Coordinates of C-alpha atoms in Angstrom, one line a residue:
Chain A
X1 CA 134.5 125.7 94.7
X2 CA 132.7 129.0 93.8
X3 CA 131.4 130.5 97.5
X4 CA 128.1 130.4 97.8
X5 CA 125.9 133.6 97.2
X6 CA 125.6 135.5 100.1
X7 CA 122.2 135.3 101.7
X8 CA 120.3 138.9 102.5
X9 CA 118.8 139.8 105.7
X10 CA 115.5 140.6 104.2
X11 CA 115.0 139.8 100.2
X12 CA 111.6 140.3 98.9
X13 CA 109.8 137.5 97.4
X14 CA 107.4 137.1 94.5
X15 CA 103.9 136.0 95.6
X16 CA 104.7 132.9 93.8
X17 CA 108.1 132.4 95.8
X18 CA 106.3 133.3 98.9
X19 CA 103.2 131.1 98.4
X20 CA 105.7 128.3 98.0
X21 CA 108.0 129.2 101.1
X22 CA 104.5 128.5 103.1
X23 CA 103.4 125.4 101.8
X24 CA 106.8 124.0 102.4
X25 CA 106.3 125.5 106.2
X26 CA 103.0 123.5 106.0
X27 CA 103.9 120.4 104.9
X28 CA 106.7 120.5 107.1
X29 CA 104.0 120.6 110.0
X30 CA 101.7 118.5 108.7
X31 CA 104.3 115.2 108.3
X32 CA 104.5 115.7 112.8
X33 CA 100.6 116.7 113.0
X34 CA 97.6 116.2 111.7
X35 CA 96.0 119.2 109.7
X36 CA 93.1 120.2 112.4
X37 CA 96.3 120.8 114.3
X38 CA 98.0 122.5 112.2
X39 CA 97.4 126.9 112.5
X40 CA 97.8 129.7 110.2
X41 CA 100.0 131.1 113.3
X42 CA 102.2 128.0 113.2
X43 CA 102.6 128.5 109.4
X44 CA 103.4 131.8 110.6
X45 CA 106.5 130.6 112.9
X46 CA 108.0 127.7 111.0
X47 CA 108.2 130.0 108.3
X48 CA 109.3 132.9 110.1
X49 CA 106.8 135.4 109.0
X50 CA 104.7 137.4 110.8
X51 CA 100.9 136.4 110.8
X52 CA 99.4 138.9 108.6
X53 CA 100.8 138.0 106.3
X54 CA 100.2 134.4 106.1
X55 CA 96.3 135.7 107.0
X56 CA 96.8 137.8 103.5
X57 CA 97.6 134.2 101.2
X58 CA 95.2 132.0 103.3
X59 CA 92.3 134.3 103.8
X60 CA 90.3 130.8 103.6
X61 CA 91.6 130.0 106.9
X62 CA 92.7 126.8 107.7
X63 CA 91.0 124.6 105.1
X64 CA 91.9 126.9 102.5
X65 CA 96.1 125.9 103.6
X66 CA 95.3 122.2 103.9
X67 CA 93.6 122.1 100.7
X68 CA 96.8 124.4 99.3
X69 CA 99.5 122.3 101.2
X70 CA 97.2 118.5 99.2
X71 CA 97.3 120.6 95.6
X72 CA 101.0 121.3 96.2
X73 CA 101.6 117.6 97.5
X74 CA 99.7 116.1 94.8
X75 CA 101.5 118.1 92.6
X76 CA 104.7 116.3 93.7
X77 CA 103.3 112.9 93.7
X78 CA 102.0 113.4 90.4
X79 CA 105.3 113.9 88.8
X80 CA 106.7 110.6 90.9
X81 CA 105.3 108.5 88.1
X82 CA 106.2 111.2 85.4
X83 CA 109.1 109.0 84.1
X84 CA 111.4 109.2 80.4
X85 CA 110.4 106.7 78.3
X86 CA 113.5 105.0 78.6
X87 CA 115.2 101.1 79.6
X88 CA 113.1 98.2 80.1
X89 CA 109.2 98.8 81.5
X90 CA 110.1 97.2 85.5
X91 CA 112.9 100.0 86.0
X92 CA 111.2 102.9 85.3
X93 CA 108.4 101.8 86.8
X94 CA 111.4 101.4 90.4
X95 CA 112.6 104.6 89.4
X96 CA 109.2 106.2 90.3
X97 CA 108.5 104.0 92.9
X98 CA 111.8 105.5 94.6
X99 CA 110.5 108.7 94.1
X100 CA 106.8 108.4 95.3
X101 CA 108.8 106.1 98.7
X102 CA 111.0 109.3 99.2
X103 CA 108.0 111.1 99.4
X104 CA 106.0 109.0 101.5
X105 CA 109.2 109.2 103.6
X106 CA 109.7 112.9 104.0
X107 CA 106.3 113.5 105.0
X108 CA 105.7 110.4 106.5
X109 CA 102.6 111.4 108.9
X110 CA 101.6 114.3 106.8
X111 CA 101.6 111.7 104.1
X112 CA 99.0 109.5 106.1
X113 CA 97.4 112.8 107.3
X114 CA 97.1 114.0 103.9
X115 CA 96.2 111.3 102.0
X116 CA 94.1 108.8 104.3
X117 CA 91.4 111.0 105.3
X118 CA 89.2 110.6 108.9
X119 CA 90.3 114.0 109.4
X120 CA 88.1 116.6 110.3
X121 CA 89.2 119.2 107.3
X122 CA 88.7 116.1 105.1
X123 CA 85.7 117.0 102.0
X124 CA 84.9 116.0 99.1
X125 CA 86.9 118.1 97.2
X126 CA 90.1 116.9 99.4
X127 CA 88.9 113.6 98.1
X128 CA 88.9 114.9 94.4
X129 CA 92.2 115.8 95.0
X130 CA 93.8 112.4 96.0
X131 CA 91.8 111.0 93.6
X132 CA 93.0 112.9 90.9
X133 CA 96.7 111.6 91.7
X134 CA 95.5 108.1 92.0
X135 CA 94.0 108.7 87.9
X136 CA 97.3 110.3 86.5
X137 CA 99.7 107.8 87.9
X138 CA 97.1 105.3 86.6
X139 CA 97.5 107.7 83.1
X140 CA 101.2 107.4 83.2
X141 CA 101.3 103.6 83.7
X142 CA 99.4 103.0 81.2
X143 CA 101.0 105.4 78.7
X144 CA 104.1 103.6 79.6
X145 CA 102.2 100.1 78.7
X146 CA 101.6 101.6 75.2
X147 CA 98.2 101.0 76.1
X148 CA 96.2 103.6 73.7
X149 CA 92.7 101.7 74.6
X150 CA 93.2 99.8 77.6
X151 CA 90.4 97.3 78.4
X152 CA 88.2 97.4 81.7
X153 CA 90.2 94.6 82.7
X154 CA 93.9 96.1 82.3
X155 CA 92.6 99.4 83.7
X156 CA 91.0 97.7 86.9
X157 CA 94.7 96.3 87.9
X158 CA 96.5 99.4 87.0
X159 CA 94.3 101.5 89.4
X160 CA 93.8 98.3 92.1
X161 CA 97.9 98.7 91.9
X162 CA 98.1 102.0 92.8
X163 CA 95.8 101.6 95.6
X164 CA 97.9 99.0 96.8
X165 CA 101.2 101.0 96.5
X166 CA 99.2 103.9 98.7
X167 CA 98.1 100.9 101.5
X168 CA 101.9 99.3 101.4
X169 CA 103.1 102.7 101.7
X170 CA 100.5 103.5 104.9
X171 CA 101.1 100.1 106.4
X172 CA 105.2 100.5 106.2
X173 CA 104.9 104.2 108.1
X174 CA 102.4 101.9 110.5
X175 CA 105.5 99.5 111.0
X176 CA 108.1 101.9 112.1
X177 CA 109.3 102.4 108.4
X178 CA 110.0 98.5 107.8
X179 CA 111.3 96.4 105.5
X180 CA 113.8 98.7 104.3
X181 CA 112.2 101.4 101.1
X182 CA 114.6 99.7 98.2
X183 CA 112.8 96.3 99.7
X184 CA 109.6 97.5 99.5
X185 CA 110.1 98.6 96.6
X186 CA 111.5 95.6 94.6
X187 CA 108.1 93.8 96.5
X188 CA 105.5 96.7 94.6
X189 CA 107.3 96.2 91.0
X190 CA 107.0 92.4 91.6
X191 CA 103.3 92.8 92.5
X192 CA 103.2 94.8 89.9
X193 CA 104.0 91.9 87.2
X194 CA 102.0 89.2 89.2
X195 CA 98.9 91.2 89.2
X196 CA 99.4 91.7 85.5
X197 CA 100.5 88.3 84.5
X198 CA 97.0 86.9 86.8
X199 CA 94.7 89.4 84.7
X200 CA 96.7 88.3 81.4
X201 CA 95.1 84.8 82.3
X202 CA 91.6 85.8 81.4
X203 CA 92.3 89.1 79.0
X204 CA 93.8 89.1 75.5
X205 CA 94.8 92.7 75.6
X206 CA 96.9 92.3 79.0
X207 CA 98.2 89.0 77.6
X208 CA 99.9 91.0 74.8
X209 CA 101.2 93.1 77.1
X210 CA 103.0 90.8 79.2
X211 CA 104.3 89.0 76.6
X212 CA 105.9 92.3 75.3
X213 CA 106.7 93.3 78.9
X214 CA 108.4 89.3 79.2
X215 CA 111.0 90.3 76.3
X216 CA 112.0 93.6 77.4
X217 CA 114.8 92.9 80.2
Chain B
X1 CA 52.5 74.7 104.7
X2 CA 51.2 77.2 107.8
X3 CA 49.9 80.0 107.2
X4 CA 52.2 83.2 107.6
X5 CA 51.6 84.8 111.2
X6 CA 49.6 87.7 111.0
X7 CA 51.1 90.8 111.7
X8 CA 49.4 93.3 113.8
X9 CA 48.7 96.7 112.7
X10 CA 51.3 98.1 115.9
X11 CA 53.4 95.7 117.7
X12 CA 56.1 96.8 120.7
X13 CA 59.2 95.9 119.6
X14 CA 62.3 95.3 121.7
X15 CA 64.9 98.1 121.8
X16 CA 66.9 96.2 120.0
X17 CA 64.6 94.9 117.4
X18 CA 63.7 99.2 117.0
X19 CA 67.4 100.3 116.4
X20 CA 68.2 97.6 113.8
X21 CA 64.9 98.9 111.8
X22 CA 66.2 102.7 111.9
X23 CA 69.5 101.5 111.3
X24 CA 68.6 99.2 107.9
X25 CA 66.0 102.2 107.3
X26 CA 69.4 104.8 107.3
X27 CA 71.7 101.8 105.6
X28 CA 68.9 101.9 102.8
X29 CA 69.3 106.0 102.8
X30 CA 72.9 105.7 102.3
X31 CA 72.9 103.2 99.7
X32 CA 71.8 106.5 97.7
X33 CA 72.7 109.8 99.2
X34 CA 75.6 110.3 100.4
X35 CA 75.2 111.1 104.8
X36 CA 75.5 114.6 105.1
X37 CA 71.9 114.4 103.0
X38 CA 70.6 111.9 105.4
X39 CA 68.4 113.6 108.3
X40 CA 66.7 111.8 111.4
X41 CA 63.7 113.0 109.7
X42 CA 64.4 111.0 106.5
X43 CA 65.0 108.0 108.4
X44 CA 61.6 108.7 110.4
X45 CA 59.7 108.7 107.0
X46 CA 61.8 105.5 105.4
X47 CA 61.0 103.8 108.5
X48 CA 57.6 104.9 108.7
X49 CA 57.4 105.8 112.4
X50 CA 57.7 109.3 114.8
X51 CA 60.6 111.8 114.6
X52 CA 60.6 111.9 118.4
X53 CA 61.4 107.9 118.6
X54 CA 64.2 109.0 115.9
X55 CA 65.3 111.5 117.8
X56 CA 65.3 109.1 121.1
X57 CA 67.1 106.8 119.9
X58 CA 69.9 108.8 118.0
X59 CA 69.9 111.8 120.8
X60 CA 73.5 112.7 119.1
X61 CA 72.0 113.3 115.9
X62 CA 73.4 112.9 112.1
X63 CA 76.9 112.0 113.3
X64 CA 75.8 109.1 115.7
X65 CA 73.5 107.9 113.2
X66 CA 75.9 107.9 110.8
X67 CA 78.4 106.0 113.2
X68 CA 75.4 103.6 113.9
X69 CA 75.3 102.6 110.5
X70 CA 78.7 102.4 110.0
X71 CA 78.7 100.0 112.9
X72 CA 76.1 97.7 111.2
X73 CA 77.5 97.7 108.0
X74 CA 81.3 97.2 109.2
X75 CA 79.7 94.1 111.3
X76 CA 78.3 92.7 108.7
X77 CA 81.6 93.3 106.5
X78 CA 83.6 91.4 108.8
X79 CA 80.6 88.5 109.4
X80 CA 81.8 88.2 104.9
X81 CA 85.6 86.8 106.2
X82 CA 84.2 84.3 108.7
X83 CA 84.1 81.2 106.3
X84 CA 84.0 77.4 107.7
X85 CA 88.0 75.9 107.9
X86 CA 86.3 73.4 105.0
X87 CA 87.7 72.5 101.6
X88 CA 90.3 74.4 99.6
X89 CA 91.4 77.8 100.7
X90 CA 90.6 79.5 97.5
X91 CA 86.9 78.1 97.5
X92 CA 86.5 79.8 101.0
X93 CA 87.8 82.7 99.8
X94 CA 85.8 82.9 96.8
X95 CA 82.9 82.3 99.1
X96 CA 83.6 85.2 101.5
X97 CA 84.2 87.8 98.5
X98 CA 80.5 86.6 96.8
X99 CA 79.5 88.2 100.5
X100 CA 81.4 91.0 101.0
X101 CA 80.3 91.8 96.5
X102 CA 76.9 90.7 97.6
X103 CA 77.0 93.5 100.2
X104 CA 78.5 96.2 97.9
X105 CA 76.1 95.5 95.2
X106 CA 73.7 96.2 97.7
X107 CA 74.7 99.2 99.0
X108 CA 76.6 100.8 96.0
X109 CA 76.2 104.6 96.7
X110 CA 76.1 104.2 100.4
X111 CA 79.2 101.4 100.7
X112 CA 81.5 103.9 98.7
X113 CA 80.1 106.7 101.0
X114 CA 80.8 104.8 103.8
X115 CA 84.2 103.3 103.4
X116 CA 86.1 105.9 101.0
X117 CA 85.9 109.0 103.2
X118 CA 85.6 112.7 101.9
X119 CA 82.8 113.4 103.7
X120 CA 81.9 116.0 106.2
X121 CA 81.0 113.9 109.0
X122 CA 84.1 111.9 108.5
X123 CA 86.2 111.9 111.8
X124 CA 89.5 109.5 112.9
X125 CA 86.4 107.7 114.9
X126 CA 84.8 106.5 111.7
X127 CA 88.5 105.9 109.9
X128 CA 89.0 103.5 112.8
X129 CA 85.6 101.5 112.3
X130 CA 86.5 101.1 108.4
X131 CA 90.2 100.3 109.4
X132 CA 89.0 97.9 112.1
X133 CA 86.9 95.5 109.2
X134 CA 90.1 95.7 107.3
X135 CA 91.9 94.2 110.2
X136 CA 89.4 91.4 111.0
X137 CA 89.5 90.7 107.6
X138 CA 93.4 90.0 107.5
X139 CA 92.9 88.0 110.8
X140 CA 90.2 85.4 109.6
X141 CA 92.5 85.2 106.1
X142 CA 95.6 84.6 107.7
X143 CA 94.3 82.2 110.2
X144 CA 92.8 80.2 107.2
X145 CA 96.2 80.4 106.2
X146 CA 97.3 78.2 109.4
X147 CA 99.4 81.3 109.7
X148 CA 100.1 81.3 113.3
X149 CA 102.7 84.0 113.3
X150 CA 102.6 85.6 110.1
X151 CA 105.4 88.0 109.4
X152 CA 105.6 90.9 108.4
X153 CA 106.2 90.4 104.6
X154 CA 102.9 88.0 104.6
X155 CA 100.6 90.5 106.7
X156 CA 101.7 93.0 104.0
X157 CA 100.6 91.1 101.0
X158 CA 97.6 90.2 103.3
X159 CA 96.5 93.6 104.1
X160 CA 97.9 95.0 100.9
X161 CA 94.9 92.6 98.7
X162 CA 92.3 93.9 101.0
X163 CA 92.5 97.0 100.0
X164 CA 92.4 96.0 96.8
X165 CA 89.1 94.1 97.7
X166 CA 87.9 97.6 98.5
X167 CA 89.6 99.5 95.8
X168 CA 88.3 97.4 92.9
X169 CA 84.9 97.2 94.6
X170 CA 85.0 100.9 94.6
X171 CA 86.2 100.7 91.1
X172 CA 83.2 98.0 90.3
X173 CA 80.7 100.8 91.3
X174 CA 82.1 103.7 89.5
X175 CA 82.1 101.4 86.4
X176 CA 78.4 100.9 86.5
X177 CA 79.0 97.7 87.8
X178 CA 81.2 96.0 85.2
X179 CA 82.7 93.7 85.0
X180 CA 79.8 90.8 86.1
X181 CA 80.3 90.1 90.5
X182 CA 81.6 86.5 89.3
X183 CA 84.4 87.9 87.4
X184 CA 85.1 90.1 89.7
X185 CA 85.1 87.4 92.5
X186 CA 87.1 85.2 90.2
X187 CA 89.8 88.3 89.2
X188 CA 90.1 89.4 92.9
X189 CA 90.8 85.4 94.1
X190 CA 93.4 85.1 90.7
X191 CA 95.0 88.2 92.2
X192 CA 94.8 86.9 95.6
X193 CA 97.1 83.5 94.4
X194 CA 99.5 85.5 92.3
X195 CA 100.6 88.2 94.9
X196 CA 101.2 85.8 97.5
X197 CA 103.8 84.0 94.9
X198 CA 105.4 86.9 94.4
X199 CA 106.1 87.4 97.9
X200 CA 107.0 83.9 98.2
X201 CA 109.8 84.6 96.1
X202 CA 111.3 86.7 98.4
X203 CA 109.9 85.4 101.7
X204 CA 110.2 81.4 103.1
X205 CA 107.4 81.5 105.2
X206 CA 105.0 82.9 102.2
X207 CA 107.1 80.2 100.4
X208 CA 105.7 77.0 102.7
X209 CA 102.6 78.6 102.5
X210 CA 102.0 78.6 98.6
X211 CA 103.6 75.3 98.5
X212 CA 100.9 73.7 100.7
X213 CA 98.3 75.6 98.9
X214 CA 99.5 74.1 95.3
X215 CA 98.4 70.9 97.2
X216 CA 95.0 72.1 98.2
X217 CA 92.8 72.0 95.4

């Protein structure tokens, strides 16, 4: 075993590193408090840095911090559905959900606050960020389905399933994190197969995909 | 045929009638503009009454008007799922959806603005009103399913399907009201049967319901 590198008492971080450190601290606070109860001073304390430093990074105050944290969370959530195109499709979906649900588990109250709205710092701009995550997830899934030109029924099915994942995550948090995460993940995969199959009954494009999926075990 | 009652040029409305008239006017405006762009003056103009009258009914200003309109819309949406316990269950669900989707169609942009959040007048109180509609719809459906003590998997399935209805409605508006409403309704009923069946594979309570449903045609 190599000994851990000694941590210097003071190390100058790059602007990006410092920003990342402050956003991590903010996301940590959002996990336990609603955004309007998190001040820049709280972030300074949590990150162990001076208040002026935080104000220098977020001169726009609480709203800017919240949006930056939301963008950072959105970036992380986007990556959840970014899965190598290898192996059976439903297994890929399961791995993507494992990452997504781990994020939900880790950020619990912060996930609700960031994605559920109903916050005084909610604006149409933050709604657009959250919608961007949903759209990116839908694009990933459609590309894994090899649907080059997805028709309206297929798109609707995938987009609605993504809001189901979000809703199920919020209910899961609300119910004290029950059932266990792997059960929730399997249930969501089952739901995906079920809604796709239901759409297939009325939509030839989806029917062809479901047919291909059935051979893909 | 009896002739219509003559409309007096001026008729004194009861407090409740007047309030209802003003809320109707407000909902009409929310259908085409986001809440923050609707002023009490606009409501006075739309309802054809004096400004002081509107201010007397909504002394709390725009926020009070918005919440009252949201409550009124919520009340209407709650009633959509209040269906007589007669006939096959999926037909009842279809009728409930017809009412719900007619509301969506009629209030379009207002429905998005009221339910989607992302508005500067969105608060945790308005979120609670919207959540109340979702919960009421879930209660109605669970009672129609004759699930006296619904377990967590069944509740999760019904609650998540309700958010699917909402998401599908928002997407439908976003896509220029395509597909036609009856197709959307049939698709949502299919989705309900599909997600319930998927849950049944892992949950005996839901399996028993699906079994009963299958005989209920």
